[in-house]
């Protein structure tokens, strides 16, 4: 079977006062229905990778290589075609939920706006049903309260789940989660892990999960890409990476992960 | 990219910055650059037009620059019509002796950059009493250029300290200071200036008037700044480094002055550049209305009094020179301020 | 006698939507030369407690004793608090004045207590930098020129420079990568042995605390629900919330309703607790189930 997303030899360079090679010949693929973990420490190029898939990089970044999504090379797409892809085909869950909602509009308004603008659902009544469904999938049961609240009235966990609901409401084929839990408590983190698993198992979402926490990878992912200083160090099944890391960097990662636990 | 590199990218701002530097040097060394004293009048040359300096003699050969002296006749409206005597050559000399002055207030000397030994040279023409507008412009720039700097220095130190205290301590101190600020901001600035000036005797010494204008303008100016600074302090003081400094037992004064206020400098330096023109124009406006610097002292504002009539402007357009000077100076500060704002804007920083 | 004694501290914040019971009768003690950990989720009052100890907040009631001396009102005992209690914050990028180099930051810290000139102090500062594993090349770097781990080391150096007795560590590793976090934890353990420090370690992650803590306090919405020695808390957790936290660390916990206890009376955890009964409306007694191990629950 053809993979859903293929990333071939992606290089990203920031051109500025000093040149900075953020990614160097990164290649991997994502199969339909799997959770692919991308692990790396800060500065390894994780976020750059996430944004380069949808070409959301700042102007100073120069991207080389090709990204193939559902058989078409999206790196060659024009802006308006990419715009269509964003949200509808590929959804991004950002790191900080508080920063990704506009503080002056209620969550429901922004949710509604997204569905309307993206043309996902034309009818107002249907949109309401759709929103409720999506929120329920994201483990938010008190739908009316969430929709009528302003971002500052909700906790970080609720906001992040509302964000996830917003993203999955468009039923994208691919979800990119960029450290969705790193600003949240362990209690909420644990809950989100199970939510992601349910999204995959029950609704067949394909997820790229970006994190710096090996524990999350262990709990959540099927395959892992280890990113270090912009290069792919290792790519394998979760079990084999944690049990028998081959690369030096992966080894040190596993060692420090074990050390925290003891 | 560091601050200066980004600033230098904007050629216009750099040009304006250099222009301002030149203006300030001219102002400081006005005695040296001005051929005449600001009150050196010559009725025989009232309203004389700008003097043309010739570099070529009749045979088109380059010689030392010279000027031709003026003669005049009056027309039917008793207006003087100046003409030059082409056959009399007065050489323009450099480092000539003129009136005595103290250079930078230290060296007593009578050397001037340029001048003529007999006759008179008017680079930008003469005013109604035959005084050299160029010389008066230089002397006037001392008032106009310094009033902005001193005024800003006073009002910004006031505004920063008061705003800093208000934001840092909060509570009733904050409430009290902010009410005072609001009261001051309620005053209509320019009319308040007029009223205050009117309450002092009109025959005051020009130096006192100069100080008075600065004090009045600063008194009005600090309030709005204090308000902005207070807002910034409110957010900066929640930063963890401020708590760390408090945990170390630093005094409140030191935390405000060394840790909080310096972090507002990027805003303040922009605000300074954008508010200096206000002071320059404020002084010019007062002097223009005859309430500021008095004759015979020169300031750009009281020099512009001459250009109150359209007839005068039509007949002697060079009296607008101080207006052009005000325009250039205020524009320079504004352009530099805008550039600084762009440079400091974090959104423009490259990722 | 404990080094720091926190007795029935209460701190309520009045907010437009009601009262926030940030600290609701917290009793704690910090033992000498040991690490006392305080664990709870964000918003449960951990940082408020830290700031109350340092005197940034004045508690509504209760007492804080340092070696038996009352330091509840910092103004009366300012010097004692500043000399003996220091803090390391969570976000290393916000913990430094962006306009100060590492040298200036440390010098400022020394200067706050002593009167030494810049020249005399240099050697001392180099030593302090080296002790946290930073070389002399960091001396004239600004915060934005350093990485999170390096900044956190500098933060520790700043906290330790005046030789305090207690260091409050407010989630010092939670914004760092795991490998960096492990190194910071190792450094902290080493420094503790060298300088006989007492740590007050605040975290939301029970797993992380396991490595460094001797005593663990579990807090939920302004109240301590369980505390004891590390082995007791990890080996035999008794309070349902502690169990839940331990599960969450292993990503075993599946569902967790959004919390925020509004009740002042009774067990704070009763809205979420799976064993909740009517009796939970009453204030739970402090029960000592084994030596040093205390639980606030009706069902132990």
Short mmCIF file of C-alpha atoms in Angstrom, two decimals, chain A residues 14-17 20 48 58 60, chain B residues 1-2 5-6 9 349-351:
data_model
loop_
_atom_site.label_atom_id
_atom_site.label_comp_id
_atom_site.label_asym_id
_atom_site.label_seq_id
_atom_site.Cartn_x
_atom_site.Cartn_y
_atom_site.Cartn_z
CA UNK A 14 17.04 29.75 7.52
CA UNK A 15 18.70 32.62 5.75
CA UNK A 16 19.35 35.51 8.01
CA UNK A 17 22.22 37.13 9.84
CA UNK A 20 21.06 27.97 9.98
CA UNK A 48 10.21 23.28 11.45
CA UNK A 58 8.56 32.04 7.61
CA UNK A 60 13.47 33.52 5.69
CA UNK B 1 21.21 40.97 13.33
CA UNK B 2 22.07 43.59 15.83
CA UNK B 5 22.94 46.89 11.40
CA UNK B 6 19.18 46.93 11.16
CA UNK B 9 19.62 49.31 6.46
CA UNK B 349 12.81 39.84 13.83
CA UNK B 350 13.91 36.90 11.78
CA UNK B 351 12.98 33.56 13.32
#
